[in-house]
């Protein structure tokens, strides 16, 4: 009991400290700007592993959902903003990017049942009878209350693709910097034969993402060489990624007994508190395979098949048993924190317990996470010091290809492909 009380004190102290700290966060990232908006999810046709990409001319639908911690429902609306490859607004007007009016209504909602924390679960899909994207590229969906359209409470990133460029991806642990050691290297080919690209060498932007992370995403603006209409990217330093390690996991699917890697569960009004087994650095350990979801989470409740409204919210306590690294910031990474480096994901070093700690209010479910270290002066996280880098790690790579001809006013998304290496 005393140990859990100490965690709660740390949680309250962290809230007070977070109000005094500021972080440089990309304001176009998926996330909530209202503390009551939680558990934001986005899937393609219900597939949590598929990237959030609509193919023009297909019957695909993107499914959005979120919770609002509240006793009563709120009338929400949303609108779309078209963005270029760097996620900055493209300047296209509403009539150019959507059919109909650029305003959707969130009509599907349900109240939580049998939970200690009251909330309302909302969901909607795109395209729908009111909004359907017209052109390819990046989109931001901005959510707001019906009576306050200027105050955005949450937003999601998604994409619309023409699917005209064919992308080949090869991944190897035999890299230009080491051999079956700490890195993985990609080689890419992009076939623009069907993509209406005037100058493939100069008019293409390739974005490469590892496991959904945004901090180490790579942008390639010129290839290594060309062969006819095929653009080739190989033996390029930006395509060498730290291999990292398998994501850590825990489950809070039941509050009656400890789930996977849960050491303690107690109810202290008004929340259940769940303590994860203490974590330790793995950088010196041998590689150990584990089947994970590359940082994703799934909402689950053991006694119900209606977890969207019957899973409870609990305070989850993370512990990283590691000496303090002055000047270096330690963050939790994964979809549970929307991949953001901010006060919601930053670990706090507790000088009394001599370890890093963090408490998050999360909905019951199965979660993946890892720890990233951000050294002074850096904006990206590194796995080497905590998780370690092992060439055997299962990693998921997403490649997106954009183009802008001189006659275009925005970046078209002409191709996308995903590969999972070592699985």
Short mmCIF file of C-alpha atoms in Angstrom, two decimals:
data_model
loop_
_atom_site.label_atom_id
_atom_site.label_comp_id
_atom_site.label_asym_id
_atom_site.label_seq_id
_atom_site.Cartn_x
_atom_site.Cartn_y
_atom_site.Cartn_z
CA UNK A 1 0.00 0.00 0.00
CA UNK A 2 2.83 2.39 0.87
CA UNK A 3 4.51 1.76 -2.46
CA UNK A 4 1.36 2.52 -4.40
CA UNK A 5 0.74 5.68 -2.34
CA UNK A 6 4.23 6.83 -3.31
CA UNK A 7 3.31 6.33 -6.97
CA UNK A 8 0.18 8.44 -6.54
CA UNK A 9 2.16 11.26 -4.92
CA UNK A 10 4.56 11.11 -7.86
CA UNK A 11 1.58 11.26 -10.25
CA UNK A 12 0.18 14.39 -8.60
CA UNK A 13 3.61 16.00 -8.47
CA UNK A 14 4.14 15.26 -12.17
CA UNK A 15 0.88 17.04 -13.00
CA UNK A 16 2.06 20.12 -11.11
CA UNK A 17 5.45 20.06 -12.82
CA UNK A 18 3.97 19.54 -16.31
CA UNK A 19 2.10 22.81 -16.01
CA UNK A 20 5.44 24.61 -15.75
CA UNK A 21 7.19 22.89 -18.65
CA UNK A 22 6.91 23.59 -22.36
CA UNK A 23 8.01 21.43 -25.28
CA UNK A 24 8.38 22.10 -28.98
CA UNK A 25 5.64 19.84 -30.37
CA UNK A 26 4.57 19.75 -34.02
CA UNK A 27 1.05 21.20 -33.97
CA UNK A 28 0.00 19.05 -36.93
CA UNK A 29 0.51 15.74 -35.13
CA UNK A 30 -2.36 13.51 -34.15
CA UNK A 31 -3.41 14.33 -30.62
CA UNK A 32 -5.81 15.86 -28.15
CA UNK A 33 -5.75 19.49 -27.06
CA UNK A 34 -8.41 18.94 -24.40
CA UNK A 35 -7.76 16.81 -21.29
CA UNK A 36 -11.24 15.28 -21.55
CA UNK A 37 -10.59 13.82 -25.04
CA UNK A 38 -8.96 10.38 -24.67
CA UNK A 39 -8.23 7.11 -26.49
CA UNK A 40 -8.14 8.50 -30.01
CA UNK A 41 -8.15 5.67 -32.54
CA UNK A 42 -8.09 5.45 -36.33
CA UNK A 43 -8.29 2.32 -38.45
CA UNK A 44 -8.80 1.41 -42.09
CA UNK A 45 -11.86 -0.81 -42.49
CA UNK A 46 -11.36 -1.86 -38.86
CA UNK A 47 -7.78 -3.10 -39.47
CA UNK A 48 -5.54 -1.62 -36.77
CA UNK A 49 -2.38 -2.71 -38.64
CA UNK A 50 -3.19 -0.94 -41.92
CA UNK A 51 -1.85 2.60 -42.41
CA UNK A 52 -4.59 5.28 -42.38
CA UNK A 53 -4.69 5.69 -46.15
CA UNK A 54 -7.71 5.90 -48.44
CA UNK A 55 -7.14 4.80 -52.04
CA UNK A 56 -8.95 7.03 -54.52
CA UNK A 57 -11.76 5.10 -56.23
CA UNK A 58 -11.85 2.32 -53.63
CA UNK A 59 -14.60 1.44 -51.15
CA UNK A 60 -12.25 1.88 -48.16
CA UNK A 61 -13.42 3.72 -45.07
CA UNK A 62 -11.44 5.25 -42.25
CA UNK A 63 -13.00 4.66 -38.83
CA UNK A 64 -12.39 7.35 -36.20
CA UNK A 65 -13.23 6.97 -32.51
CA UNK A 66 -12.54 8.74 -29.24
CA UNK A 67 -13.83 9.14 -25.69
CA UNK A 68 -14.80 12.26 -23.81
CA UNK A 69 -14.54 12.01 -20.03
CA UNK A 70 -17.96 13.41 -19.19
CA UNK A 71 -21.35 12.56 -17.76
CA UNK A 72 -23.16 14.14 -20.69
CA UNK A 73 -22.73 14.03 -24.46
CA UNK A 74 -21.35 16.95 -26.46
CA UNK A 75 -22.21 17.92 -30.03
CA UNK A 76 -19.01 17.60 -32.05
CA UNK A 77 -18.24 18.53 -35.64
CA UNK A 78 -15.13 18.20 -37.79
CA UNK A 79 -13.53 19.61 -40.91
CA UNK A 80 -10.63 18.62 -43.16
CA UNK A 81 -7.45 20.54 -43.96
CA UNK A 82 -5.32 19.47 -46.93
CA UNK A 83 -1.56 19.45 -46.30
CA UNK A 84 1.63 19.05 -48.29
CA UNK A 85 4.20 16.32 -47.70
CA UNK A 86 5.59 18.18 -44.65
CA UNK A 87 2.08 18.38 -43.10
CA UNK A 88 1.80 22.14 -43.55
CA UNK A 89 -1.50 23.41 -45.06
CA UNK A 90 -1.40 23.38 -48.86
CA UNK A 91 -3.71 26.35 -49.29
CA UNK A 92 -6.33 24.47 -51.31
CA UNK A 93 -9.86 25.69 -50.62
CA UNK A 94 -12.70 23.49 -49.41
CA UNK A 95 -14.30 23.02 -52.82
CA UNK A 96 -11.00 21.63 -54.16
CA UNK A 97 -10.49 19.00 -51.47
CA UNK A 98 -13.95 17.66 -50.52
CA UNK A 99 -17.29 17.03 -52.11
CA UNK A 100 -20.17 18.79 -50.40
CA UNK A 101 -19.63 21.03 -47.38
CA UNK A 102 -16.42 20.72 -45.42
CA UNK A 103 -18.16 20.07 -42.13
CA UNK A 104 -19.11 16.72 -40.68
CA UNK A 105 -21.29 15.91 -37.69
CA UNK A 106 -20.34 13.25 -35.11
CA UNK A 107 -23.67 11.49 -34.68
CA UNK A 108 -22.76 8.07 -33.25
CA UNK A 109 -22.14 8.03 -29.52
CA UNK A 110 -22.71 5.75 -26.52
CA UNK A 111 -22.41 6.22 -22.77
CA UNK A 112 -20.04 4.12 -20.67
CA UNK A 113 -21.65 1.42 -18.56
CA UNK A 114 -20.55 -0.01 -15.21
CA UNK A 115 -17.33 2.00 -15.08
CA UNK A 116 -15.89 4.07 -12.21
CA UNK A 117 -14.99 6.81 -14.69
CA UNK A 118 -17.90 8.11 -16.73
CA UNK A 119 -17.27 8.82 -20.41
CA UNK A 120 -18.98 9.02 -23.78
CA UNK A 121 -17.60 7.04 -26.72
CA UNK A 122 -17.92 8.67 -30.16
CA UNK A 123 -17.29 7.26 -33.64
CA UNK A 124 -17.64 8.22 -37.29
CA UNK A 125 -16.27 7.22 -40.69
CA UNK A 126 -14.82 8.93 -43.77
CA UNK A 127 -15.84 9.08 -46.56
CA UNK A 128 -19.52 9.54 -45.75
CA UNK A 129 -22.56 11.17 -47.36
CA UNK A 130 -21.40 14.61 -46.19
CA UNK A 131 -17.63 14.55 -46.71
CA UNK A 132 -15.53 12.69 -49.25
CA UNK A 133 -11.91 13.69 -50.08
CA UNK A 134 -11.37 14.58 -53.75
CA UNK A 135 -7.60 14.80 -54.18
CA UNK A 136 -4.63 12.82 -52.97
CA UNK A 137 -2.20 13.95 -50.30
CA UNK A 138 -2.06 14.47 -46.55
CA UNK A 139 -5.10 15.50 -44.54
CA UNK A 140 -5.74 16.74 -41.02
CA UNK A 141 -9.15 16.06 -39.53
CA UNK A 142 -9.88 18.74 -36.94
CA UNK A 143 -12.49 18.09 -34.25
CA UNK A 144 -14.33 20.87 -32.44
CA UNK A 145 -17.42 21.48 -30.35
CA UNK A 146 -20.42 22.59 -32.36
CA UNK A 147 -20.73 25.88 -30.46
CA UNK A 148 -16.98 26.68 -30.59
CA UNK A 149 -15.61 26.00 -34.11
CA UNK A 150 -12.43 28.03 -33.56
CA UNK A 151 -11.27 25.85 -30.67
CA UNK A 152 -9.84 22.57 -31.98
CA UNK A 153 -10.05 19.88 -29.28
CA UNK A 154 -8.36 17.05 -31.21
CA UNK A 155 -7.00 16.15 -34.62
CA UNK A 156 -5.98 13.09 -36.64
CA UNK A 157 -3.57 12.68 -39.55
CA UNK A 158 -4.62 10.54 -42.49
CA UNK A 159 -3.78 10.25 -46.19
CA UNK A 160 -5.42 9.80 -49.58
CA UNK A 161 -3.39 8.01 -52.25
CA UNK A 162 -3.65 7.71 -56.03
CA UNK A 163 -1.80 4.39 -55.87
CA UNK A 164 -0.24 4.91 -59.29
CA UNK A 165 3.44 4.48 -58.36
CA UNK A 166 4.75 1.00 -57.58
CA UNK A 167 7.19 0.88 -54.65
CA UNK A 168 9.69 -1.88 -54.06
CA UNK A 169 11.23 -2.22 -50.57
CA UNK A 170 14.17 -4.35 -49.49
CA UNK A 171 15.44 -4.38 -45.89
CA UNK A 172 18.69 -5.90 -44.69
CA UNK A 173 20.69 -6.07 -41.48
CA UNK A 174 23.86 -6.14 -43.59
CA UNK A 175 24.28 -2.40 -43.74
CA UNK A 176 26.86 0.10 -44.92
CA UNK A 177 27.87 0.78 -41.30
CA UNK A 178 27.78 -2.70 -39.71
CA UNK A 179 27.03 -6.36 -40.43
CA UNK A 180 24.22 -8.05 -38.45
CA UNK A 181 24.74 -5.74 -35.51
CA UNK A 182 22.74 -2.64 -34.55
CA UNK A 183 21.13 -1.31 -37.75
CA UNK A 184 18.77 -2.10 -40.62
CA UNK A 185 19.10 -0.58 -44.08
CA UNK A 186 16.50 -0.03 -46.78
CA UNK A 187 16.81 -0.02 -50.56
CA UNK A 188 13.87 1.41 -52.52
CA UNK A 189 12.68 1.49 -56.10
CA UNK A 190 9.84 3.70 -57.31
CA UNK A 191 8.25 3.04 -60.69
CA UNK A 192 6.57 6.24 -61.94
CA UNK A 193 5.44 4.86 -65.31
CA UNK A 194 1.73 5.47 -64.54
CA UNK A 195 2.07 8.54 -62.30
CA UNK A 196 2.24 11.58 -64.60
CA UNK A 197 5.58 12.73 -63.20
CA UNK A 198 7.40 15.10 -65.54
CA UNK A 199 10.83 15.03 -63.87
CA UNK A 200 11.16 11.92 -61.66
CA UNK A 201 14.66 12.90 -60.51
CA UNK A 202 13.59 16.26 -59.07
CA UNK A 203 9.82 16.14 -58.56
CA UNK A 204 9.62 13.22 -56.12
CA UNK A 205 9.66 13.24 -52.30
CA UNK A 206 9.96 9.90 -50.50
CA UNK A 207 9.07 9.64 -46.81
CA UNK A 208 10.16 6.61 -44.77
CA UNK A 209 8.75 5.80 -41.34
CA UNK A 210 9.75 3.11 -38.84
CA UNK A 211 7.07 1.60 -36.56
CA UNK A 212 4.83 4.66 -36.77
CA UNK A 213 7.45 6.90 -35.18
CA UNK A 214 7.56 10.51 -36.35
CA UNK A 215 10.74 11.67 -34.62
CA UNK A 216 13.08 9.64 -36.86
CA UNK A 217 11.06 9.83 -40.09
CA UNK A 218 13.25 10.34 -43.17
CA UNK A 219 12.59 12.57 -46.20
CA UNK A 220 14.45 11.85 -49.45
CA UNK A 221 14.28 14.54 -52.12
CA UNK A 222 16.64 13.08 -54.71
CA UNK A 223 17.42 9.46 -55.58
CA UNK A 224 20.78 7.78 -55.94
CA UNK A 225 20.13 7.03 -59.62
CA UNK A 226 17.50 6.29 -62.28
CA UNK A 227 16.86 3.44 -64.66
CA UNK A 228 14.27 4.44 -67.24
CA UNK A 229 11.20 5.52 -65.27
CA UNK A 230 12.40 3.70 -62.14
CA UNK A 231 13.92 5.78 -59.38
CA UNK A 232 16.41 3.95 -57.19
CA UNK A 233 17.39 4.76 -53.59
CA UNK A 234 20.17 2.55 -52.29
CA UNK A 235 23.36 2.84 -50.22
CA UNK A 236 22.07 6.11 -48.77
CA UNK A 237 22.89 7.09 -45.17
CA UNK A 238 19.35 8.32 -44.34
CA UNK A 239 18.02 4.83 -45.12
CA UNK A 240 20.07 3.27 -42.31
CA UNK A 241 17.86 2.99 -39.20
CA UNK A 242 18.74 2.07 -35.63
CA UNK A 243 17.36 -1.45 -35.27
CA UNK A 244 15.91 -0.88 -31.80
CA UNK A 245 14.34 -3.71 -29.82
CA UNK A 246 10.96 -5.40 -29.53
CA UNK A 247 8.34 -3.20 -27.85
CA UNK A 248 7.49 -3.83 -24.21
CA UNK A 249 3.95 -4.96 -23.39
CA UNK A 250 1.38 -4.91 -20.59
CA UNK A 251 -2.32 -5.68 -20.21
CA UNK A 252 -4.98 -4.11 -17.99
CA UNK A 253 -7.87 -6.16 -19.35
CA UNK A 254 -9.10 -7.08 -15.85
CA UNK A 255 -9.24 -5.11 -12.62
CA UNK A 256 -9.99 -8.24 -10.56
CA UNK A 257 -6.58 -9.82 -11.08
CA UNK A 258 -3.17 -8.66 -12.38
CA UNK A 259 -2.75 -9.06 -16.12
CA UNK A 260 0.43 -9.36 -18.16
CA UNK A 261 3.33 -7.59 -16.36
CA UNK A 262 1.05 -6.00 -13.76
CA UNK A 263 2.40 -6.13 -10.20
CA UNK A 264 -0.37 -4.37 -8.27
CA UNK A 265 -3.98 -3.19 -8.64
CA UNK A 266 -5.76 -1.03 -6.06
CA UNK A 267 -8.75 1.25 -6.04
CA UNK A 268 -8.10 4.62 -4.43
CA UNK A 269 -10.98 6.99 -5.05
CA UNK A 270 -11.73 8.04 -7.72
CA UNK A 271 -9.46 5.78 -9.84
CA UNK A 272 -8.09 2.29 -10.03
CA UNK A 273 -4.29 2.39 -9.91
CA UNK A 274 -2.26 -0.22 -11.80
CA UNK A 275 1.50 -0.64 -11.38
CA UNK A 276 3.52 -2.19 -14.22
CA UNK A 277 6.44 -4.44 -13.30
CA UNK A 278 9.55 -2.32 -12.95
CA UNK A 279 11.41 -1.90 -16.24
CA UNK A 280 15.18 -1.87 -16.63
CA UNK A 281 17.50 -0.98 -19.52
CA UNK A 282 17.93 -3.81 -22.04
CA UNK A 283 20.85 -2.34 -23.96
CA UNK A 284 23.28 -4.94 -22.54
CA UNK A 285 20.92 -7.92 -22.74
CA UNK A 286 20.83 -10.51 -25.50
CA UNK A 287 18.05 -10.21 -28.06
CA UNK A 288 14.79 -11.90 -27.05
CA UNK A 289 12.00 -12.21 -29.61
CA UNK A 290 8.50 -11.17 -28.61
CA UNK A 291 5.43 -10.87 -30.81
CA UNK A 292 4.32 -7.23 -30.52
CA UNK A 293 2.24 -4.73 -32.45
CA UNK A 294 5.03 -2.16 -33.07
CA UNK A 295 3.71 0.36 -30.56
CA UNK A 296 -0.04 0.00 -31.04
CA UNK A 297 -2.73 -0.67 -28.46
CA UNK A 298 -6.09 -2.48 -28.37
CA UNK A 299 -8.96 -1.63 -26.03
CA UNK A 300 -10.11 -4.77 -24.19
CA UNK A 301 -12.10 -5.69 -21.10
CA UNK A 302 -12.03 -9.27 -19.87
CA UNK A 303 -15.71 -9.64 -18.99
CA UNK A 304 -17.22 -7.83 -21.98
CA UNK A 305 -17.29 -7.92 -25.74
CA UNK A 306 -18.29 -4.24 -25.72
CA UNK A 307 -15.03 -2.75 -24.53
CA UNK A 308 -15.66 0.58 -26.24
CA UNK A 309 -18.16 1.45 -23.51
CA UNK A 310 -17.42 -1.06 -20.72
CA UNK A 311 -13.65 -0.75 -20.37
CA UNK A 312 -12.71 1.51 -17.47
CA UNK A 313 -10.09 4.25 -17.19
CA UNK A 314 -7.24 3.50 -14.80
CA UNK A 315 -4.06 5.28 -13.77
CA UNK A 316 -1.13 3.20 -15.02
CA UNK A 317 2.21 3.67 -13.26
CA UNK A 318 5.41 3.17 -15.30
CA UNK A 319 8.75 2.60 -13.55
CA UNK A 320 12.14 2.67 -15.27
CA UNK A 321 14.83 1.54 -12.84
CA UNK A 322 17.77 3.49 -14.25
CA UNK A 323 20.27 6.07 -13.01
CA UNK A 324 19.51 9.67 -13.85
CA UNK A 325 20.86 11.01 -17.13
CA UNK A 326 21.25 14.77 -16.54
CA UNK A 327 20.28 16.83 -19.57
CA UNK A 328 18.76 13.84 -21.38
CA UNK A 329 14.97 13.57 -21.56
CA UNK A 330 13.37 10.14 -21.34
CA UNK A 331 10.04 9.63 -23.09
CA UNK A 332 7.50 6.82 -23.40
CA UNK A 333 6.92 6.04 -27.07
CA UNK A 334 3.88 4.39 -28.64
CA UNK A 335 0.37 5.09 -29.82
CA UNK A 336 -0.73 5.34 -26.18
CA UNK A 337 0.87 8.84 -26.12
CA UNK A 338 0.16 9.60 -29.82
CA UNK A 339 3.94 9.45 -30.53
CA UNK A 340 4.37 12.90 -28.99
CA UNK A 341 7.36 14.17 -27.03
CA UNK A 342 5.63 16.39 -24.48
CA UNK A 343 4.64 16.49 -20.82
CA UNK A 344 2.20 13.61 -21.31
CA UNK A 345 4.98 11.20 -22.31
CA UNK A 346 8.06 12.49 -20.48
CA UNK A 347 9.39 10.38 -17.60
CA UNK A 348 10.28 12.20 -14.37
CA UNK A 349 13.32 11.16 -12.31
CA UNK A 350 12.28 10.59 -8.69
CA UNK A 351 15.29 11.44 -6.49
CA UNK A 352 13.70 9.67 -3.53
CA UNK A 353 13.33 6.32 -5.29
CA UNK A 354 16.30 6.86 -7.67
CA UNK A 355 14.36 5.88 -10.77
CA UNK A 356 12.27 7.34 -13.59
CA UNK A 357 8.51 7.29 -13.09
CA UNK A 358 5.38 8.27 -14.98
CA UNK A 359 1.64 7.84 -14.48
CA UNK A 360 -0.87 7.90 -17.35
CA UNK A 361 -4.65 7.72 -17.37
CA UNK A 362 -5.39 4.94 -19.86
CA UNK A 363 -8.38 2.89 -20.90
CA UNK A 364 -8.26 -0.84 -20.15
CA UNK A 365 -6.55 -2.83 -22.86
CA UNK A 366 -3.37 -4.34 -24.29
CA UNK A 367 -0.56 -1.85 -24.84
CA UNK A 368 2.86 -1.65 -26.51
CA UNK A 369 5.49 0.90 -25.50
CA UNK A 370 9.20 1.59 -25.39
CA UNK A 371 11.53 4.19 -23.88
CA UNK A 372 13.38 6.73 -26.01
CA UNK A 373 16.23 8.96 -24.86
CA UNK A 374 16.46 12.47 -26.35
CA UNK A 375 19.97 13.90 -25.75
CA UNK A 376 20.56 17.63 -25.23
CA UNK A 377 20.08 19.61 -28.43
CA UNK A 378 18.35 16.75 -30.25
CA UNK A 379 14.76 16.48 -31.42
CA UNK A 380 14.65 12.72 -32.06
CA UNK A 381 14.74 9.79 -29.71
CA UNK A 382 17.35 7.03 -29.53
CA UNK A 383 16.90 3.41 -28.49
CA UNK A 384 20.58 2.58 -27.87
CA UNK A 385 20.92 3.61 -24.22
CA UNK A 386 17.75 1.98 -22.86
CA UNK A 387 16.21 -0.53 -25.26
CA UNK A 388 19.36 -1.41 -27.16
CA UNK A 389 19.70 -1.92 -30.92
CA UNK A 390 19.48 -5.52 -32.16
CA UNK A 391 19.54 -6.40 -35.85
CA UNK A 392 17.05 -9.25 -35.29
CA UNK A 393 14.29 -6.84 -34.20
CA UNK A 394 10.98 -7.01 -36.05
CA UNK A 395 10.41 -3.55 -37.51
CA UNK A 396 7.66 -2.16 -39.71
CA UNK A 397 8.64 0.31 -42.45
CA UNK A 398 6.14 2.54 -44.24
CA UNK A 399 7.18 4.26 -47.49
CA UNK A 400 5.17 7.13 -49.01
CA UNK A 401 5.89 8.76 -52.36
CA UNK A 402 4.76 12.32 -53.14
CA UNK A 403 5.18 14.41 -56.28
CA UNK A 404 4.55 17.97 -57.39
CA UNK A 405 4.81 18.90 -61.05
CA UNK A 406 5.43 22.57 -61.87
CA UNK A 407 1.74 22.91 -62.80
CA UNK A 408 0.54 21.50 -59.43
CA UNK A 409 -0.37 23.56 -56.37
CA UNK A 410 0.02 20.75 -53.84
CA UNK A 411 1.93 17.55 -53.14
CA UNK A 412 0.14 14.51 -54.59
CA UNK A 413 0.51 11.17 -52.84
CA UNK A 414 1.06 8.70 -55.67
CA UNK A 415 2.26 5.58 -53.88
CA UNK A 416 2.46 3.85 -50.52
CA UNK A 417 3.82 0.51 -49.36
CA UNK A 418 4.55 -1.22 -46.07
CA UNK A 419 6.89 -4.05 -45.19
CA UNK A 420 7.57 -5.87 -41.92
CA UNK A 421 11.18 -7.01 -41.63
CA UNK A 422 12.30 -10.17 -39.76
CA UNK A 423 8.78 -11.58 -39.41
#
